[in-house]
Amino acid sequence: MLAKVLTCALIGLEGAIVEVEVDVARGLPSLTIVGLPNATVKESSERVRSAITNSGLRYPLARLTVNLAPADLRKEGSAYDLPIAVGILAASEQLFPPDERALIIGELSLDGSVRHVNGVLPMASLARSEGITALYVSSQDAPEAALVEGLTVYPVDSLRSLVSHLQGLEVIPPCDLRPGLDADAEPSYEIDLQDIKGQEHAKRALEVAAAGGHHTLMVGPPGAGKTLLARAMPGILPHLTVEEALDVTRVYSVADMLPSDTPLIRHRPFRAPHHTISHAGLVGGGRWPRPGEISLAHRGVLFLDELPEFDSRSLETLRQPLEGQRQVTISRALGALTFPANFMLIAAMNPCPCGYYGDPVRECTCSTSVVSRYQRRISGPLLDRFDIHVEVPRVDYDKLTDERLGEPSAAVRERVEAAREGQRQRFAGTSLTSNADMGPAEVRQFCAVDEGGKSLLRAAMQQLQMSARAYHRILKMARTIADLASSECIETPHLAEAIQYRPRRQM
Ligand SMILES: Nc1ncnc2c1ncn2[C@@H]1O[C@H](COP(=O)(O)OP(=O)(O)O)[C@@H](O)[C@H]1O
Ligand SMILES: [Mg+2]
């Protein structure tokens, strides 16, 4: 007898429906799995047999063939255990399989309990778009799957309980719809701008960066507060919308990094990998490709502290997602995979190896050649991708011991949100999300400047020896500064502030 059950495969962040066909035929007892299974899927046969017998069910003593279709799609992981087990029980006439509008996903342990698998959210999204109406997943994964609207999600504890459900003996109550989505608790962030003393210039630069999504490089001596400033960044960015939160959660689901207490990630990601991180760890990859830090920072902040210490090859591969594409493509033997990587880059560095080059108080002990070699570790094209270059000088004693608090992050965030709202309207119907994403055509359309502004730009172009790219960057940044001031037109002061954020020294 032949039985069919549907389940789901995962390719990068995308799901794909897989049909599990089980045939029970007379012959020597055996189980063969065909359809490009990898080693973990092949091992499924052992887990399935034990799980079936240990659940008090009958494992057919017959020649079993399991076909995973489509046959040309590589099958990885352990999520096929549960559908294979249900297929075997159906083919041996112990139950009726669920109808063709249901997906079954789950790993089995030997005692028949159902375990967590990665990537349930993208699988559930796919199921919804393919017209599937019911989903059977482990109880642990059920809240995550239930984030997708319009699906009935059944939390399954064990093979035994699923069998009782399908036999109509004991029905599993479906999971509540869309848990956590309406929880309007404000996310809290560890560092508030009001606790950072002085550094008004750097704080303003971060506000502009947050308002327009501009990549930012901070340069300054050790202990000036660069790391502290970067950590305050998520707190001044707008809260994630539900769609953005689902986007972020998809990535974390595939990376198996969802926190156990909540199905939905509501905090803007802040990723701060150490400079010893591997290439694959930063951009993604590995034998079973996992999203790298740049994808884990999707819709949030990637903070690269001590930028020159990072492997230069890895830094150069950041250039593609930093501009235009906003995603990363990982090629491997079986075709390319794409992960989203729309992040804001914040980087920090000392001006030289000892850290005090240009410091008014402490003398720098590095020779000129050492300083320039250090600064040359960041290539020109990469440096050029930072819209904002900001110097973070040491804070003097009086400022540091000042008891008065600065402006809280929440107040800054309000201005940022207003500026972002304007951009949302400006870019409605396009794929652009912020001013930093504008290409030359949009710059022409939205960044007109008056005569006074033009002459200021002409002078700056000559004095700072700016490239065409730098010229566009200034216009985009001036647009953001004008947005923060709720100004329809870009005025000369907006341009003047934008020009300030170009690197002063030729690095
Ligand atoms: N502007 C500041 N306001 C308050 N504390 C500061 C400030 N700058 C530095 N600090 C203190 O010094 C520590 C080191 O700062 P950090 O941000 O790590 O400096 P950097 O990254 O520039 O080397 C912080 O943890 C904080 O205690
Ligand atoms: Mg630091």
Coordinates of C-alpha atoms and ligand atoms in Angstrom, one line a residue:
M1 CA 0.0 0.0 0.0
L2 CA 1.2 3.5 -0.8
A3 CA 0.8 6.6 1.4
K4 CA 1.7 10.3 0.9
V5 CA 2.4 12.9 3.5
L6 CA 3.6 16.5 3.0
T7 CA 6.5 18.2 4.7
C8 CA 9.0 21.0 4.1
A9 CA 12.6 21.5 3.1
L10 CA 14.6 24.6 3.8
I11 CA 17.0 26.2 1.3
G12 CA 18.6 29.2 2.9
L13 CA 15.7 31.2 4.1
E14 CA 13.2 29.7 1.7
G15 CA 11.0 26.7 2.3
A16 CA 10.1 24.1 -0.4
I17 CA 7.2 21.6 -0.1
V18 CA 8.5 18.0 -0.1
E19 CA 6.2 15.0 -0.7
V20 CA 7.0 11.9 1.4
E21 CA 5.8 8.8 -0.4
V22 CA 5.9 5.5 1.5
D23 CA 5.4 2.2 -0.1
V24 CA 5.0 -1.0 1.9
A25 CA 5.7 -4.1 -0.2
R26 CA 6.2 -7.8 0.6
G27 CA 9.8 -8.9 0.9
L28 CA 12.7 -9.0 3.3
P29 CA 12.2 -6.3 6.1
S30 CA 14.2 -3.2 5.1
L31 CA 13.8 0.6 4.8
T32 CA 15.3 2.5 1.9
I33 CA 15.1 6.3 1.6
V34 CA 15.6 7.8 -1.9
G35 CA 15.4 11.3 -3.2
L36 CA 18.8 12.9 -2.4
P37 CA 18.8 12.4 1.4
N38 CA 22.0 13.4 3.2
A39 CA 23.5 11.3 6.0
T40 CA 21.2 12.8 8.7
V41 CA 18.1 12.0 6.7
K42 CA 19.3 8.4 6.1
E43 CA 19.8 7.9 9.8
S44 CA 16.1 8.8 10.1
S45 CA 15.3 5.1 9.5
E46 CA 16.8 4.1 12.9
R47 CA 15.0 6.8 14.8
V48 CA 11.7 6.2 13.1
R49 CA 11.8 2.4 13.8
S50 CA 12.6 2.9 17.5
A51 CA 10.1 5.7 17.9
I52 CA 7.3 3.6 16.3
T53 CA 7.9 0.5 18.4
N54 CA 8.5 2.5 21.6
S55 CA 5.2 4.3 21.1
G56 CA 3.4 0.9 21.2
L57 CA 2.7 0.9 17.5
R58 CA 3.5 -1.7 14.9
Y59 CA 6.5 -1.4 12.7
P60 CA 5.7 -3.3 9.5
L61 CA 7.9 -6.3 8.8
A62 CA 8.1 -5.6 5.1
R63 CA 10.1 -3.9 2.4
L64 CA 9.6 -0.2 3.0
T65 CA 10.6 2.4 0.4
V66 CA 10.5 6.1 1.2
N67 CA 10.7 8.6 -1.7
L68 CA 11.3 12.3 -1.0
A69 CA 10.0 14.3 -4.0
P70 CA 11.1 16.4 -5.8
A71 CA 14.0 14.1 -6.2
D72 CA 16.5 16.7 -7.4
L73 CA 16.2 18.8 -4.2
R74 CA 18.9 18.0 -1.6
K75 CA 17.3 17.0 1.7
E76 CA 19.1 17.9 4.9
G77 CA 18.4 17.7 8.6
S78 CA 16.1 15.7 10.9
A79 CA 12.7 17.3 10.2
Y80 CA 11.7 14.3 8.0
D81 CA 11.5 11.8 10.9
L82 CA 7.9 12.6 11.9
P83 CA 6.4 12.7 8.3
I84 CA 8.2 9.4 7.5
A85 CA 6.8 7.8 10.6
V86 CA 3.3 9.0 9.8
G87 CA 3.8 7.8 6.2
I88 CA 4.8 4.3 7.4
L89 CA 1.9 4.0 9.8
A90 CA -0.5 5.1 7.0
A91 CA 0.9 2.8 4.4
S92 CA 0.6 -0.1 6.9
E93 CA -3.1 0.9 7.5
Q94 CA -2.8 1.9 11.1
L95 CA -4.2 5.4 10.5
F96 CA -5.4 7.8 7.8
P97 CA -2.9 10.5 6.9
P98 CA -4.0 14.1 7.2
D99 CA -5.4 15.5 4.0
E100 CA -3.2 17.2 1.4
R101 CA -3.6 20.6 3.0
A102 CA -1.4 19.7 6.0
L103 CA 2.3 19.7 6.6
I104 CA 4.1 17.6 9.2
I105 CA 7.5 18.7 10.5
G106 CA 9.6 17.3 13.3
E107 CA 12.5 15.2 14.6
L108 CA 11.8 12.1 16.6
S109 CA 13.7 10.8 19.6
L110 CA 13.9 7.1 20.2
D111 CA 11.1 7.1 22.8
G112 CA 8.7 8.8 20.3
S113 CA 8.8 12.3 21.6
V114 CA 8.9 15.1 19.0
R115 CA 11.8 17.5 19.0
H116 CA 12.5 21.0 17.9
V117 CA 13.8 21.7 14.3
N118 CA 15.3 24.9 12.8
G119 CA 13.6 27.2 10.5
V120 CA 9.9 26.6 11.4
L121 CA 8.9 30.2 10.7
P122 CA 10.1 30.3 7.0
M123 CA 8.5 26.8 6.5
A124 CA 5.2 28.1 7.9
S125 CA 5.3 31.1 5.7
L126 CA 5.9 28.9 2.7
A127 CA 3.0 26.6 3.7
R128 CA 0.7 29.6 3.9
S129 CA 1.7 30.8 0.4
E130 CA 1.2 27.3 -1.0
G131 CA -2.4 27.1 0.3
I132 CA -1.6 24.7 3.2
T133 CA -4.0 25.2 6.1
A134 CA -2.7 23.0 8.9
L135 CA 0.7 22.4 10.3
Y136 CA 1.9 19.8 12.8
V137 CA 5.1 20.7 14.6
S138 CA 6.7 20.1 18.0
S139 CA 5.1 21.9 20.9
Q140 CA 8.3 23.9 21.3
D141 CA 8.1 25.2 17.7
A142 CA 4.3 25.7 17.7
P143 CA 4.3 29.4 18.9
E144 CA 6.9 30.2 16.2
A145 CA 4.8 28.6 13.5
A146 CA 1.6 30.3 14.8
L147 CA 3.2 33.7 14.0
V148 CA 2.0 33.1 10.4
E149 CA -1.6 34.2 10.0
G150 CA -4.2 31.8 8.6
L151 CA -2.6 28.5 9.6
T152 CA -4.0 26.0 12.1
V153 CA -0.9 24.9 14.1
Y154 CA -1.1 21.7 16.1
P155 CA 1.5 21.4 18.8
V156 CA 2.7 17.7 18.9
D157 CA 4.4 16.3 21.9
S158 CA 4.9 12.8 20.7
L159 CA 4.3 10.4 17.9
R160 CA 1.7 8.6 20.1
S161 CA -0.4 11.8 20.5
L162 CA -0.3 12.6 16.8
V163 CA -1.5 9.1 16.0
S164 CA -4.4 9.4 18.5
H165 CA -5.2 12.8 16.9
L166 CA -5.2 11.4 13.3
Q167 CA -7.2 8.3 14.4
G168 CA -9.8 10.8 15.8
L169 CA -9.4 9.4 19.4
E170 CA -7.9 12.3 21.2
V171 CA -7.9 15.6 19.3
I172 CA -4.9 18.0 19.8
P173 CA -6.1 21.5 20.5
P174 CA -4.6 24.0 18.0
C175 CA -2.2 26.7 19.2
D176 CA -3.5 30.2 19.9
L177 CA -3.3 32.5 16.9
R178 CA -0.3 34.9 16.5
P179 CA 1.1 34.9 20.0
G180 CA 3.2 37.8 21.1
L181 CA 2.4 40.0 18.1
D182 CA 0.1 42.3 20.1
A183 CA 2.3 42.5 23.1
D184 CA 3.0 46.2 23.1
A185 CA 5.7 46.1 25.8
E186 CA 8.5 48.6 25.0
P187 CA 11.7 46.8 24.4
S188 CA 14.4 48.0 26.7
Y189 CA 18.0 48.7 25.7
E190 CA 21.0 48.3 27.9
I191 CA 22.6 51.7 27.2
D192 CA 20.9 55.1 27.2
L193 CA 22.4 58.1 25.5
Q194 CA 21.7 60.2 28.7
D195 CA 24.4 58.3 30.6
I196 CA 27.1 59.2 28.1
K197 CA 28.8 62.4 29.1
G198 CA 29.9 65.0 26.5
Q199 CA 30.4 63.7 23.0
E200 CA 27.6 66.0 21.7
H201 CA 29.1 65.9 18.2
A202 CA 29.2 62.1 18.1
K203 CA 25.7 61.8 19.5
R204 CA 24.4 64.2 16.8
A205 CA 26.2 62.1 14.2
L206 CA 24.5 59.0 15.5
E207 CA 21.1 60.6 15.4
V208 CA 21.7 61.5 11.7
A209 CA 22.9 58.0 11.1
A210 CA 19.8 56.5 12.7
A211 CA 17.5 58.9 10.9
G212 CA 18.7 58.0 7.4
G213 CA 20.3 54.6 7.8
H214 CA 23.9 55.9 7.2
H215 CA 26.9 53.7 7.9
T216 CA 29.2 55.4 10.4
L217 CA 32.9 55.2 11.4
M218 CA 34.0 56.5 14.7
V219 CA 37.7 57.3 15.2
G220 CA 39.2 58.2 18.6
P221 CA 41.6 57.3 21.4
P222 CA 40.9 54.4 23.7
G223 CA 38.4 55.0 26.5
A224 CA 36.7 57.9 24.7
G225 CA 33.4 56.1 24.7
K226 CA 33.2 54.7 21.1
T227 CA 32.0 51.3 22.2
L228 CA 29.5 52.9 24.6
L229 CA 28.1 55.2 21.8
A230 CA 27.7 52.3 19.4
R231 CA 25.8 50.2 22.0
A232 CA 23.4 53.1 22.5
M233 CA 22.5 52.9 18.8
P234 CA 19.6 50.3 18.9
G235 CA 17.9 52.5 21.5
I236 CA 17.6 55.4 19.1
L237 CA 16.4 53.5 16.1
P238 CA 12.7 53.1 15.5
H239 CA 11.0 50.1 17.1
L240 CA 10.6 47.1 14.7
T241 CA 7.3 47.0 12.9
V242 CA 5.6 43.6 12.9
E243 CA 6.7 42.9 9.3
E244 CA 10.3 43.7 10.2
A245 CA 10.1 41.6 13.3
L246 CA 9.0 38.6 11.3
D247 CA 11.8 39.3 8.8
V248 CA 14.4 39.2 11.6
T249 CA 12.8 36.2 13.3
R250 CA 13.0 34.2 10.1
V251 CA 16.8 34.7 10.0
Y252 CA 17.2 33.7 13.7
S253 CA 14.9 30.7 13.2
V254 CA 17.1 29.3 10.4
A255 CA 20.2 30.1 12.5
D256 CA 18.6 28.2 15.4
M257 CA 19.1 31.3 17.6
L258 CA 15.6 32.2 18.7
P259 CA 15.4 32.8 22.4
S260 CA 13.4 30.1 24.1
D261 CA 11.0 32.4 25.9
T262 CA 9.6 34.2 22.9
P263 CA 8.7 33.2 19.4
L264 CA 9.1 36.7 17.9
I265 CA 12.2 39.0 18.1
R266 CA 11.1 42.5 18.9
H267 CA 14.5 44.1 19.6
R268 CA 16.4 45.5 16.8
P269 CA 19.4 43.3 16.4
F270 CA 22.8 44.6 17.6
R271 CA 25.7 42.3 16.6
A272 CA 29.2 43.0 17.7
P273 CA 31.4 40.1 16.5
H274 CA 35.0 40.0 17.7
H275 CA 37.7 40.8 15.2
T276 CA 39.0 37.2 15.2
I277 CA 35.7 36.0 13.6
S278 CA 36.0 33.7 10.6
H279 CA 35.0 34.7 7.1
A280 CA 32.1 32.3 7.2
G281 CA 31.0 33.5 10.6
L282 CA 30.9 37.1 9.4
V283 CA 29.3 36.8 6.0
G284 CA 27.6 33.3 6.3
G285 CA 28.5 29.9 4.9
G286 CA 29.8 26.6 6.1
R287 CA 28.8 23.1 5.0
W288 CA 25.2 23.6 6.0
P289 CA 25.1 27.3 5.1
R290 CA 24.2 29.4 8.1
P291 CA 23.5 33.1 8.1
G292 CA 26.5 35.1 9.2
E293 CA 26.7 38.1 11.5
I294 CA 25.8 40.4 8.6
S295 CA 22.5 38.6 8.2
L296 CA 21.9 38.3 12.0
A297 CA 22.2 42.1 12.0
H298 CA 19.5 42.3 9.3
R299 CA 17.3 45.4 10.1
G300 CA 19.6 46.3 12.9
V301 CA 23.2 47.3 13.7
L302 CA 26.4 45.5 12.9
F303 CA 29.1 46.9 15.1
L304 CA 32.7 46.3 14.1
D305 CA 34.9 47.4 17.0
E306 CA 38.7 47.9 16.2
L307 CA 37.9 47.8 12.5
P308 CA 41.6 47.5 11.2
E309 CA 42.0 44.3 13.2
F310 CA 39.4 42.4 11.1
D311 CA 40.6 40.2 8.3
S312 CA 40.8 42.4 5.2
R313 CA 39.4 39.7 2.9
S314 CA 36.2 39.5 5.0
L315 CA 35.9 43.3 5.1
E316 CA 36.1 43.5 1.4
T317 CA 33.2 41.1 1.0
L318 CA 31.1 43.5 3.0
R319 CA 31.2 46.0 0.2
Q320 CA 28.5 44.3 -1.8
P321 CA 25.8 44.1 1.0
L322 CA 26.9 47.6 2.2
E323 CA 25.7 49.2 -1.0
G324 CA 22.8 48.4 -3.3
Q325 CA 22.2 44.7 -2.9
R326 CA 21.5 44.6 0.9
Q327 CA 21.8 40.8 0.8
V328 CA 24.6 38.3 0.6
T329 CA 24.9 35.4 -1.9
I330 CA 26.8 32.4 -0.7
S331 CA 27.9 30.1 -3.5
R332 CA 28.3 26.4 -2.9
A333 CA 28.5 23.2 -4.9
L334 CA 24.7 22.8 -5.1
G335 CA 23.9 26.3 -6.3
A336 CA 23.9 29.7 -4.7
L337 CA 22.0 30.7 -1.5
T338 CA 20.9 34.2 -0.6
F339 CA 20.4 35.6 2.9
P340 CA 19.1 39.1 3.6
A341 CA 21.7 41.6 5.0
N342 CA 20.1 45.0 5.3
F343 CA 22.1 46.3 8.3
M344 CA 23.5 49.5 9.4
L345 CA 27.3 49.4 9.9
I346 CA 28.8 51.2 12.8
A347 CA 32.6 50.8 13.1
A348 CA 35.1 52.1 15.5
M349 CA 38.9 52.4 15.4
N350 CA 41.8 54.0 17.1
P351 CA 43.7 56.5 14.9
C352 CA 46.9 54.5 15.3
P353 CA 48.2 51.4 17.0
C354 CA 48.9 53.2 20.3
G355 CA 45.7 55.0 20.0
Y356 CA 46.8 58.6 20.7
Y357 CA 47.6 60.0 17.3
G358 CA 46.2 63.5 17.2
D359 CA 45.3 63.5 21.0
P360 CA 45.9 66.9 22.6
V361 CA 47.1 65.5 25.9
R362 CA 48.8 62.3 25.5
E363 CA 51.7 61.9 23.1
C364 CA 51.5 59.3 20.3
T365 CA 54.4 56.9 20.3
C366 CA 53.9 55.6 16.8
S367 CA 56.1 56.6 13.9
T368 CA 54.5 58.3 10.9
S369 CA 54.9 55.2 8.7
V370 CA 53.3 53.0 11.3
V371 CA 50.3 55.4 11.5
S372 CA 49.8 55.4 7.8
R373 CA 50.3 51.7 7.5
Y374 CA 47.6 51.2 10.2
Q375 CA 45.1 53.5 8.5
R376 CA 45.8 51.9 5.1
R377 CA 44.5 48.6 6.4
I378 CA 41.0 49.8 5.5
S379 CA 40.9 50.1 1.8
G380 CA 39.7 53.3 0.1
P381 CA 36.6 51.8 -1.4
L382 CA 35.5 50.4 2.0
L383 CA 36.2 53.7 3.7
D384 CA 34.2 55.4 1.0
R385 CA 31.1 53.4 2.0
F386 CA 30.9 55.2 5.4
D387 CA 28.6 58.1 5.0
I388 CA 29.6 59.5 8.4
H389 CA 33.1 59.8 9.7
V390 CA 33.1 61.2 13.2
E391 CA 35.9 61.9 15.6
V392 CA 35.4 60.9 19.1
P393 CA 37.9 62.8 21.3
R394 CA 38.6 62.1 24.9
V395 CA 36.1 63.6 27.4
D396 CA 37.6 66.0 29.9
Y397 CA 37.3 65.6 33.6
D398 CA 34.7 68.3 34.1
K399 CA 32.3 66.8 31.6
L400 CA 32.8 63.3 32.8
T401 CA 32.0 64.2 36.4
D402 CA 29.0 66.4 35.5
E403 CA 26.0 65.0 37.4
R404 CA 23.5 66.3 34.9
L405 CA 22.0 63.8 32.6
G406 CA 22.0 64.3 28.9
E407 CA 19.0 63.9 26.5
P408 CA 17.5 60.4 26.9
S409 CA 17.5 58.0 24.0
A410 CA 13.7 58.0 23.9
A411 CA 13.6 61.7 23.0
V412 CA 16.1 61.2 20.2
R413 CA 14.2 58.2 18.9
E414 CA 11.1 60.3 18.5
R415 CA 12.9 62.7 16.1
V416 CA 14.4 59.7 14.3
E417 CA 11.0 58.1 13.9
A418 CA 9.5 61.3 12.5
A419 CA 12.3 61.6 10.0
R420 CA 11.9 57.9 9.0
E421 CA 8.1 58.4 8.6
G422 CA 8.8 61.1 6.0
Q423 CA 11.1 58.7 4.2
R424 CA 8.5 56.0 4.2
Q425 CA 6.1 58.3 2.4
R426 CA 8.9 59.5 0.0
F427 CA 9.8 55.9 -1.0
A428 CA 6.3 54.4 -0.8
G429 CA 6.0 51.8 -3.6
T430 CA 9.7 51.3 -4.0
S431 CA 12.1 48.9 -2.4
L432 CA 14.0 51.7 -0.7
T433 CA 13.7 52.1 3.0
S434 CA 15.9 55.1 3.9
N435 CA 17.8 58.0 2.4
A436 CA 21.0 56.0 2.5
D437 CA 19.5 53.5 0.0
M438 CA 19.0 56.2 -2.7
G439 CA 20.6 55.6 -6.1
P440 CA 21.7 58.4 -8.5
A441 CA 18.2 58.7 -9.9
E442 CA 16.6 59.3 -6.5
V443 CA 19.3 61.7 -5.5
R444 CA 18.5 63.8 -8.6
Q445 CA 14.8 63.6 -7.8
F446 CA 14.8 64.3 -4.1
C447 CA 18.0 66.1 -3.3
A448 CA 17.7 69.4 -5.2
V449 CA 19.8 72.2 -3.8
D450 CA 19.6 76.0 -4.3
E451 CA 22.3 78.3 -5.8
G452 CA 23.9 79.0 -2.4
G453 CA 24.1 75.3 -1.7
K454 CA 25.6 74.6 -5.1
S455 CA 28.5 77.1 -4.6
L456 CA 29.2 75.6 -1.2
L457 CA 29.3 72.1 -2.7
R458 CA 31.6 73.3 -5.5
A459 CA 34.1 74.7 -3.0
A460 CA 33.9 71.5 -0.9
M461 CA 34.4 69.3 -3.9
Q462 CA 37.6 71.2 -4.8
Q463 CA 39.0 71.5 -1.3
L464 CA 38.3 68.0 -0.1
Q465 CA 39.1 66.3 -3.5
M466 CA 35.9 64.4 -3.3
S467 CA 34.9 61.6 -5.6
A468 CA 31.5 61.5 -7.4
R469 CA 30.4 58.9 -4.8
A470 CA 31.3 61.2 -2.0
Y471 CA 29.4 64.0 -3.7
H472 CA 26.2 61.8 -3.7
R473 CA 26.8 60.8 -0.1
I474 CA 26.8 64.4 1.0
L475 CA 23.5 65.0 -0.8
K476 CA 21.9 62.0 0.8
M477 CA 23.1 62.9 4.2
A478 CA 21.9 66.5 3.7
R479 CA 18.5 65.1 2.8
T480 CA 18.4 63.2 6.1
I481 CA 19.5 66.3 8.1
A482 CA 16.8 68.3 6.3
D483 CA 14.3 65.6 7.2
L484 CA 15.3 65.8 10.9
A485 CA 14.6 69.5 10.7
S486 CA 11.2 68.8 9.0
S487 CA 12.4 70.8 6.0
E488 CA 11.1 70.2 2.5
C489 CA 14.2 71.6 0.8
I490 CA 17.8 71.0 1.5
E491 CA 19.2 74.3 2.7
T492 CA 22.8 75.5 3.0
P493 CA 23.2 74.7 6.8
H494 CA 22.1 71.1 6.1
L495 CA 24.7 70.8 3.4
A496 CA 27.4 72.3 5.7
E497 CA 26.6 69.8 8.4
A498 CA 26.7 66.9 5.9
I499 CA 30.1 68.1 4.6
Q500 CA 31.5 68.0 8.2
Y501 CA 30.9 64.2 8.3
R502 CA 33.4 63.6 5.4
P503 CA 36.8 62.4 6.6
R504 CA 39.0 65.4 7.3
R505 CA 42.3 63.6 7.0
Q506 CA 43.1 61.6 3.9
M507 CA 43.3 58.1 5.3
Ligands
LIG1 N1 31.6 59.9 27.5 C1 31.5 59.0 28.5 N2 30.6 59.1 29.4 C2 30.5 58.2 30.4 N3 31.4 57.2 30.6 C3 32.4 57.0 29.7 C4 32.5 57.9 28.6 N4 33.5 57.6 27.8 C5 34.0 56.5 28.4 N5 33.4 56.1 29.5 C6 33.7 55.0 30.4 O1 34.9 54.4 29.9 C7 34.6 53.0 29.6 C8 35.3 52.7 28.3 O2 34.6 53.3 27.2 P1 34.6 52.7 25.8 O3 33.3 53.0 25.2 O4 34.9 51.2 25.9 O5 35.8 53.4 25.1 P2 36.4 53.1 23.6 O6 35.6 52.1 22.9 O7 36.4 54.5 23.0 O8 37.8 52.7 23.9 C9 33.1 52.9 29.5 O9 32.6 51.7 29.9 C10 32.6 54.0 30.5 O10 32.6 53.5 31.8
MG2 MG 36.2 50.2 22.5

